[in-house]
Coordinates of C-alpha atoms in Angstrom, one line a residue:
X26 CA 0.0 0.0 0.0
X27 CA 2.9 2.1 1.2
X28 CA 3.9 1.7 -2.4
X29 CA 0.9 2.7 -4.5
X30 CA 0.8 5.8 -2.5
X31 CA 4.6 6.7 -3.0
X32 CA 4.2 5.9 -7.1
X33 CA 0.7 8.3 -7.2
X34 CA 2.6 10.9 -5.5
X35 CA 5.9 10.6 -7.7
X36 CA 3.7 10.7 -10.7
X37 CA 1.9 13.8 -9.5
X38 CA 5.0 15.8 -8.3
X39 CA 6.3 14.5 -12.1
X40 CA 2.9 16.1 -13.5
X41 CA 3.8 19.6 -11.4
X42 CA 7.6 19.6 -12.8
X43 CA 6.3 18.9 -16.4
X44 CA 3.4 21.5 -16.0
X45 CA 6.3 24.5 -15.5
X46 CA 7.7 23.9 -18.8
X47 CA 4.5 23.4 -21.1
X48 CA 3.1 26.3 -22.6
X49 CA 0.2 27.9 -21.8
X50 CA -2.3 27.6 -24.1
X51 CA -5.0 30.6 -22.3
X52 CA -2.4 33.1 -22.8
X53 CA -2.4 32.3 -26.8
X54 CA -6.6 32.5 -26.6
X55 CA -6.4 35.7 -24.6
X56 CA -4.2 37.2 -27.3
X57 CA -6.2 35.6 -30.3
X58 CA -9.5 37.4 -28.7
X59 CA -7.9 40.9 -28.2
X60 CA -6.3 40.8 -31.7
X61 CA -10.2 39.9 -33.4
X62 CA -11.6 42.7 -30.9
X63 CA -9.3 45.2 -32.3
X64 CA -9.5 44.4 -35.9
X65 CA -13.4 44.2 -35.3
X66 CA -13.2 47.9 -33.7
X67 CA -11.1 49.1 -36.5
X68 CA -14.1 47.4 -38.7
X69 CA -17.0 48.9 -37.0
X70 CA -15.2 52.5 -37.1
X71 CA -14.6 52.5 -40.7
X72 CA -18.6 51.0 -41.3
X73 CA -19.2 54.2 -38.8
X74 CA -17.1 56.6 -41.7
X75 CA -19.2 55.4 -44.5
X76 CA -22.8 55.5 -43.1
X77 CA -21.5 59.2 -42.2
X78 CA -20.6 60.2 -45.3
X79 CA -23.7 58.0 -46.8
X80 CA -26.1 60.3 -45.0
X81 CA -24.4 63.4 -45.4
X82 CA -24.5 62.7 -48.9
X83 CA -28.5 61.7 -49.2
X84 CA -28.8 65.1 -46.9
X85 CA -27.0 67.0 -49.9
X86 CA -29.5 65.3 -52.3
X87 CA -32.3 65.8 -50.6
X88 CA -31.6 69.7 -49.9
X89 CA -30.7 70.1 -53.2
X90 CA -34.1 68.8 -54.3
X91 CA -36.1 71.1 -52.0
X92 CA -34.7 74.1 -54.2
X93 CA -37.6 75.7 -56.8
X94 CA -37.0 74.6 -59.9
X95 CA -36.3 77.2 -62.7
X96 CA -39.0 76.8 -65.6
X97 CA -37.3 75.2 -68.5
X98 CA -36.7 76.9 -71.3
X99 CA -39.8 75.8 -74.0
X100 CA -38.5 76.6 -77.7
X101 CA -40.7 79.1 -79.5
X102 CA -42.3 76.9 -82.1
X103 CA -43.4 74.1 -79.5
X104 CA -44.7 77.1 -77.5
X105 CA -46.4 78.2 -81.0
X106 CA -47.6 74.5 -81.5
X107 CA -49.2 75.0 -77.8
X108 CA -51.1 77.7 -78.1
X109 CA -52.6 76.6 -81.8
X110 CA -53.8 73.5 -80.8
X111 CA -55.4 75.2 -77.3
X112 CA -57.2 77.5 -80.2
X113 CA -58.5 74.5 -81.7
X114 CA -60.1 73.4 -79.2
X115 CA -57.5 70.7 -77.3
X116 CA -57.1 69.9 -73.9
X117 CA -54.3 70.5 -71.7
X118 CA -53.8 66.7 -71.2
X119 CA -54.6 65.9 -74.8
X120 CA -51.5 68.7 -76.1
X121 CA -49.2 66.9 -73.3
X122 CA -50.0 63.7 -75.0
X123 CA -49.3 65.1 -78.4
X124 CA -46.0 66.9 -77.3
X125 CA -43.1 66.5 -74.8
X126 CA -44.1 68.5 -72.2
X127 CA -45.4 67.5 -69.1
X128 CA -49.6 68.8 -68.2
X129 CA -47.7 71.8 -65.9
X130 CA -45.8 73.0 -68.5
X131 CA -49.0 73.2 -71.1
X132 CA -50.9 75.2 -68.3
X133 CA -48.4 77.2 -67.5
X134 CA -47.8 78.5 -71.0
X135 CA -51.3 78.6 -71.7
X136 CA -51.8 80.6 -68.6
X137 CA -49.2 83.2 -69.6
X138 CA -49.4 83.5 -73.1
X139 CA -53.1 83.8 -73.9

């Protein structure tokens, strides 16, 4: 018996000696887990950047928009076209059809010009 327990604690006190010269494998996670934090940081700041600049550029758009737009410039002979088929009877949506312009722009020249 004396035996058993002098070979179990040989074989542990071998265990402890070997256990000083292993490496330590939690150290090697640790710095695995803080080199993926760090690059996922870095990620997450740069993702920050670009939604930033994202919205500051749909802001721009978006202002931009708001401004009144100047009336386009109609050349005379569609204008001309216009206002003779108003005179013949035509409506607004019917000349629209007919032409390029959009229903606005037939009222508004047949609003100022007649």
């Amino acid at each position: 018996m004396d035996w058993i327990m002098l070979s179990i604690g040989g074989a542990g006190l071998i265990l402890f000696i070997i256990s000083f010269f292993l490496k330590d494998r939690s150290s090697d996670t640790a710095d695995e887990l803080q080199e993926l934090s760090m690059s996922l940081y870095q990620e997450l700041s740069q993702l920050k950047k670009r939604t930033k600049l994202l919205e500051e550029e749909l802001m721009i758009d978006s202002s931009s928009s708001n401004k009144p737009v100047k009336p386009k410039q109609i050349n005379e002979i569609l204008v001309n076209q216009v206002l003779s088929l108003h005179k013949q009877g035509m409506s607004p949506e019917q000349i629209s059809n007919l032409s390029s312009l959009h229903i606005s722009d037939v009222l508004h020249l047949i609003k100022s010009r007649s």
